Short mmCIF file of the C-alpha atoms (twelve columns), coordinates in Angstrom:
data_MODEL
# 
_entry.id   MODEL 
# 
loop_
_atom_site.group_PDB 
_atom_site.id 
_atom_site.type_symbol 
_atom_site.label_atom_id 
_atom_site.label_alt_id 
_atom_site.label_comp_id 
_atom_site.label_asym_id 
_atom_site.label_seq_id 
_atom_site.Cartn_x 
_atom_site.Cartn_y 
_atom_site.Cartn_z 
_atom_site.pdbx_PDB_model_num 
ATOM 1   C CA . MET A 1   266.833 239.775 146.141 1 
ATOM 2   C CA . SER A 2   265.577 241.947 148.968 1 
ATOM 3   C CA . ARG A 3   267.929 242.771 151.804 1 
ATOM 4   C CA . LEU A 4   265.741 241.013 154.377 1 
ATOM 5   C CA . LEU A 5   265.635 237.814 152.324 1 
ATOM 6   C CA . TRP A 6   269.401 238.008 151.817 1 
ATOM 7   C CA . GLN A 7   269.978 238.356 155.580 1 
ATOM 8   C CA . VAL A 8   267.721 235.386 156.333 1 
ATOM 9   C CA . ARG A 9   269.612 233.327 153.755 1 
ATOM 10  C CA . VAL A 10  272.963 234.335 155.288 1 
ATOM 11  C CA . ARG A 11  271.775 233.436 158.789 1 
ATOM 12  C CA . LEU A 12  270.471 230.050 157.682 1 
ATOM 13  C CA . GLY A 13  273.678 229.297 155.787 1 
ATOM 14  C CA . TYR A 14  275.738 230.261 158.818 1 
ATOM 15  C CA . TRP A 15  273.610 228.099 161.089 1 
ATOM 16  C CA . LEU A 16  274.087 225.090 158.800 1 
ATOM 17  C CA . ALA A 17  277.827 225.730 158.398 1 
ATOM 18  C CA . ARG A 18  278.264 225.878 162.190 1 
ATOM 19  C CA . ARG A 19  276.490 222.509 162.510 1 
ATOM 20  C CA . LEU A 20  278.673 220.996 159.791 1 
ATOM 21  C CA . PHE A 21  281.778 222.264 161.596 1 
ATOM 22  C CA . HIS A 22  281.331 219.448 164.117 1 
ATOM 23  C CA . TRP A 23  281.326 216.763 161.427 1 
ATOM 24  C CA . PRO A 24  284.886 215.677 160.589 1 
ATOM 25  C CA . ALA A 25  283.748 214.167 157.284 1 
ATOM 26  C CA . ALA A 26  282.463 217.559 156.137 1 
ATOM 27  C CA . LEU A 27  285.705 219.292 157.120 1 
ATOM 28  C CA . ARG A 28  287.727 216.883 154.979 1 
ATOM 29  C CA . GLN A 29  285.801 217.837 151.848 1 
ATOM 30  C CA . PRO A 30  287.511 220.857 150.220 1 
ATOM 31  C CA . ARG A 31  284.370 222.124 148.464 1 
ATOM 32  C CA . VAL A 32  282.234 221.821 151.596 1 
ATOM 33  C CA . TRP A 33  284.929 223.555 153.670 1 
ATOM 34  C CA . GLN A 34  285.145 226.355 151.102 1 
ATOM 35  C CA . TRP A 35  281.368 226.797 151.195 1 
ATOM 36  C CA . MET A 36  281.413 226.834 155.010 1 
ATOM 37  C CA . GLN A 37  284.092 229.521 155.071 1 
ATOM 38  C CA . GLY A 38  281.977 231.605 152.716 1 
ATOM 39  C CA . GLN A 39  279.060 231.366 155.146 1 
ATOM 40  C CA . TYR A 40  281.270 232.354 158.083 1 
ATOM 41  C CA . GLY A 41  282.617 235.328 156.131 1 
ATOM 42  C CA . ARG A 42  279.161 236.542 155.098 1 
ATOM 43  C CA . MET A 43  277.860 236.414 158.642 1 
ATOM 44  C CA . ALA A 44  280.968 238.181 159.961 1 
ATOM 45  C CA . ASN A 45  280.456 240.890 157.333 1 
ATOM 46  C CA . LEU A 46  276.937 241.436 158.658 1 
ATOM 47  C CA . GLY A 47  278.614 242.586 161.880 1 
ATOM 48  C CA . ASP A 48  277.718 239.568 164.011 1 
ATOM 49  C CA . ARG A 49  280.232 239.643 166.874 1 
ATOM 50  C CA . ALA A 50  280.122 235.885 167.538 1 
ATOM 51  C CA . ALA A 51  280.691 235.139 163.843 1 
ATOM 52  C CA . GLN A 52  283.573 237.612 163.711 1 
ATOM 53  C CA . SER A 53  285.200 235.912 166.683 1 
ATOM 54  C CA . PHE A 54  284.601 232.391 165.366 1 
ATOM 55  C CA . TYR A 55  285.788 233.068 161.834 1 
ATOM 56  C CA . GLY A 56  288.693 235.188 163.085 1 
ATOM 57  C CA . HIS A 57  289.923 232.255 165.161 1 
ATOM 58  C CA . ILE A 58  289.540 229.901 162.194 1 
ATOM 59  C CA . LEU A 59  291.513 232.185 159.901 1 
ATOM 60  C CA . LEU A 60  294.192 232.764 162.520 1 
ATOM 61  C CA . PHE A 61  294.754 229.078 163.252 1 
ATOM 62  C CA . ARG A 62  293.673 227.272 160.075 1 
ATOM 63  C CA . GLY A 63  294.019 229.933 157.413 1 
ATOM 64  C CA . GLN A 64  296.718 229.644 154.800 1 
ATOM 65  C CA . GLY A 65  299.048 232.537 154.235 1 
ATOM 66  C CA . LEU A 66  299.672 235.944 155.705 1 
ATOM 67  C CA . GLY A 67  296.467 237.376 154.223 1 
ATOM 68  C CA . ALA A 68  294.318 234.862 156.109 1 
ATOM 69  C CA . ARG A 69  296.192 235.607 159.335 1 
ATOM 70  C CA . GLU A 70  295.760 239.364 158.902 1 
ATOM 71  C CA . GLU A 71  292.050 238.988 158.135 1 
ATOM 72  C CA . GLY A 72  291.668 236.751 161.182 1 
ATOM 73  C CA . LEU A 73  293.318 239.370 163.383 1 
ATOM 74  C CA . ARG A 74  291.118 242.095 161.866 1 
ATOM 75  C CA . LEU A 75  287.967 240.085 162.632 1 
ATOM 76  C CA . LEU A 76  289.186 239.362 166.150 1 
ATOM 77  C CA . ARG A 77  289.802 243.093 166.721 1 
ATOM 78  C CA . LEU A 78  286.250 243.871 165.568 1 
ATOM 79  C CA . ALA A 79  284.819 241.205 167.870 1 
ATOM 80  C CA . ALA A 80  286.981 242.283 170.830 1 
ATOM 81  C CA . ASN A 81  286.017 245.935 170.408 1 
ATOM 82  C CA . GLY A 82  282.410 244.731 170.374 1 
ATOM 83  C CA . GLY A 83  282.870 243.069 173.772 1 
ATOM 84  C CA . ASP A 84  283.944 239.514 172.934 1 
ATOM 85  C CA . GLY A 85  286.270 238.324 175.701 1 
ATOM 86  C CA . LYS A 86  287.641 235.302 173.838 1 
ATOM 87  C CA . ALA A 87  288.716 237.460 170.910 1 
ATOM 88  C CA . ALA A 88  290.342 240.023 173.222 1 
ATOM 89  C CA . TYR A 89  292.196 237.273 175.064 1 
ATOM 90  C CA . GLN A 90  293.528 235.808 171.820 1 
ATOM 91  C CA . LEU A 91  294.672 239.241 170.633 1 
ATOM 92  C CA . GLY A 92  296.616 239.596 173.875 1 
ATOM 93  C CA . VAL A 93  298.283 236.246 173.263 1 
ATOM 94  C CA . GLN A 94  299.197 237.293 169.727 1 
ATOM 95  C CA . ALA A 95  300.519 240.690 170.887 1 
ATOM 96  C CA . LEU A 96  302.771 239.041 173.463 1 
ATOM 97  C CA . ARG A 97  303.972 236.463 170.945 1 
ATOM 98  C CA . GLY A 98  304.800 238.949 168.204 1 
ATOM 99  C CA . ASP A 99  305.632 237.868 164.672 1 
ATOM 100 C CA . THR A 100 307.988 238.650 161.822 1 
ATOM 101 C CA . ARG A 101 306.404 242.068 161.260 1 
ATOM 102 C CA . GLN A 102 305.841 243.156 164.860 1 
ATOM 103 C CA . ALA A 103 307.944 242.682 167.982 1 
ATOM 104 C CA . PRO A 104 306.290 241.287 171.117 1 
ATOM 105 C CA . ASP A 105 304.422 244.088 172.878 1 
ATOM 106 C CA . ALA A 106 303.499 243.406 176.495 1 
ATOM 107 C CA . SER A 107 301.719 246.723 177.002 1 
ATOM 108 C CA . GLN A 108 299.423 245.938 174.078 1 
ATOM 109 C CA . ALA A 109 298.820 242.462 175.524 1 
ATOM 110 C CA . VAL A 110 297.865 244.060 178.848 1 
ATOM 111 C CA . GLY A 111 295.301 246.245 177.092 1 
ATOM 112 C CA . TRP A 112 293.695 243.283 175.330 1 
ATOM 113 C CA . TRP A 113 293.724 241.113 178.460 1 
ATOM 114 C CA . GLU A 114 292.163 243.879 180.539 1 
ATOM 115 C CA . MET A 115 289.435 244.089 177.910 1 
ATOM 116 C CA . ALA A 116 289.026 240.295 178.109 1 
ATOM 117 C CA . LEU A 117 288.884 240.468 181.901 1 
ATOM 118 C CA . ALA A 118 286.149 243.108 181.709 1 
ATOM 119 C CA . ALA A 119 284.231 240.791 179.371 1 
ATOM 120 C CA . GLY A 120 284.566 237.927 181.861 1 
ATOM 121 C CA . HIS A 121 287.238 235.759 180.239 1 
ATOM 122 C CA . PRO A 122 288.336 233.186 182.849 1 
ATOM 123 C CA . LEU A 123 292.078 233.172 182.044 1 
ATOM 124 C CA . ALA A 124 292.705 236.892 181.584 1 
ATOM 125 C CA . ALA A 125 293.371 237.698 185.255 1 
ATOM 126 C CA . SER A 126 295.835 234.849 185.685 1 
ATOM 127 C CA . ARG A 127 297.722 235.804 182.522 1 
ATOM 128 C CA . LEU A 128 297.873 239.431 183.674 1 
ATOM 129 C CA . SER A 129 299.148 238.318 187.069 1 
ATOM 130 C CA . GLN A 130 301.852 236.188 185.460 1 
ATOM 131 C CA . LEU A 131 302.831 238.970 183.078 1 
ATOM 132 C CA . TYR A 132 303.191 241.559 185.850 1 
ATOM 133 C CA . ARG A 133 305.026 239.083 188.072 1 
ATOM 134 C CA . ASP A 134 307.613 238.145 185.426 1 
ATOM 135 C CA . GLY A 135 307.743 241.342 183.377 1 
ATOM 136 C CA . ALA A 136 308.098 241.292 179.602 1 
ATOM 137 C CA . PRO A 137 309.440 243.405 176.726 1 
ATOM 138 C CA . GLY A 138 307.958 246.861 177.235 1 
ATOM 139 C CA . LEU A 139 306.538 246.107 180.698 1 
ATOM 140 C CA . GLU A 140 308.286 246.310 184.043 1 
ATOM 141 C CA . ALA A 141 307.544 243.688 186.680 1 
ATOM 142 C CA . ASP A 142 305.188 245.001 189.369 1 
ATOM 143 C CA . LEU A 143 304.455 242.593 192.223 1 
ATOM 144 C CA . GLN A 144 301.628 244.695 193.709 1 
ATOM 145 C CA . VAL A 145 299.705 244.711 190.444 1 
ATOM 146 C CA . ALA A 146 300.510 241.005 189.980 1 
ATOM 147 C CA . GLU A 147 299.010 240.216 193.384 1 
ATOM 148 C CA . ARG A 148 295.882 242.239 192.595 1 
ATOM 149 C CA . TYR A 149 295.310 240.263 189.393 1 
ATOM 150 C CA . ALA A 150 296.130 236.990 191.187 1 
ATOM 151 C CA . ALA A 151 293.407 237.785 193.723 1 
ATOM 152 C CA . MET A 152 290.972 238.415 190.858 1 
ATOM 153 C CA . ALA A 153 291.944 235.089 189.271 1 
ATOM 154 C CA . ASN A 154 291.429 233.260 192.585 1 
ATOM 155 C CA . GLU A 155 288.042 234.917 193.067 1 
ATOM 156 C CA . ALA A 156 286.994 233.936 189.544 1 
ATOM 157 C CA . THR A 157 288.075 230.339 190.210 1 
ATOM 158 C CA . ARG A 158 286.139 230.193 193.474 1 
ATOM 159 C CA . SER A 159 283.000 231.694 191.952 1 
ATOM 160 C CA . GLY A 160 283.165 229.237 189.054 1 
ATOM 161 C CA . ARG A 161 283.600 231.758 186.224 1 
# 
């Protein structure tokens, strides 16, 4: 099969799988769900940033096992580095939460949330303001920086972002 035909087939499969995602009856069918995940994975492997973000979130929140979680985080990192604000925001949340293998890291969360803020994520400024106001493991409280981010959050709320 030619590469062009394969890419068209992947894009059509992904399109259909995204439509089926909104049908609860389809999600309850294990074989359909498995097929849908295959379509999400293929599209993410093509380098589509939106597919990487979408499938990364699915694996992070619905995946089973540590391998699914790690793959979800990997896809979210790819999407965030490609400019996806939602993926960067979620990586900041995960960095601040920590897990059994990694302690909570506020400075890493700041980096991801600043990336999300640059991409226009609506909650990033308010989370940064809260983080700098309260402080966290690895990050000293800084009220001046907190106020700067609070002003950005207020401006984003007023402008409707």
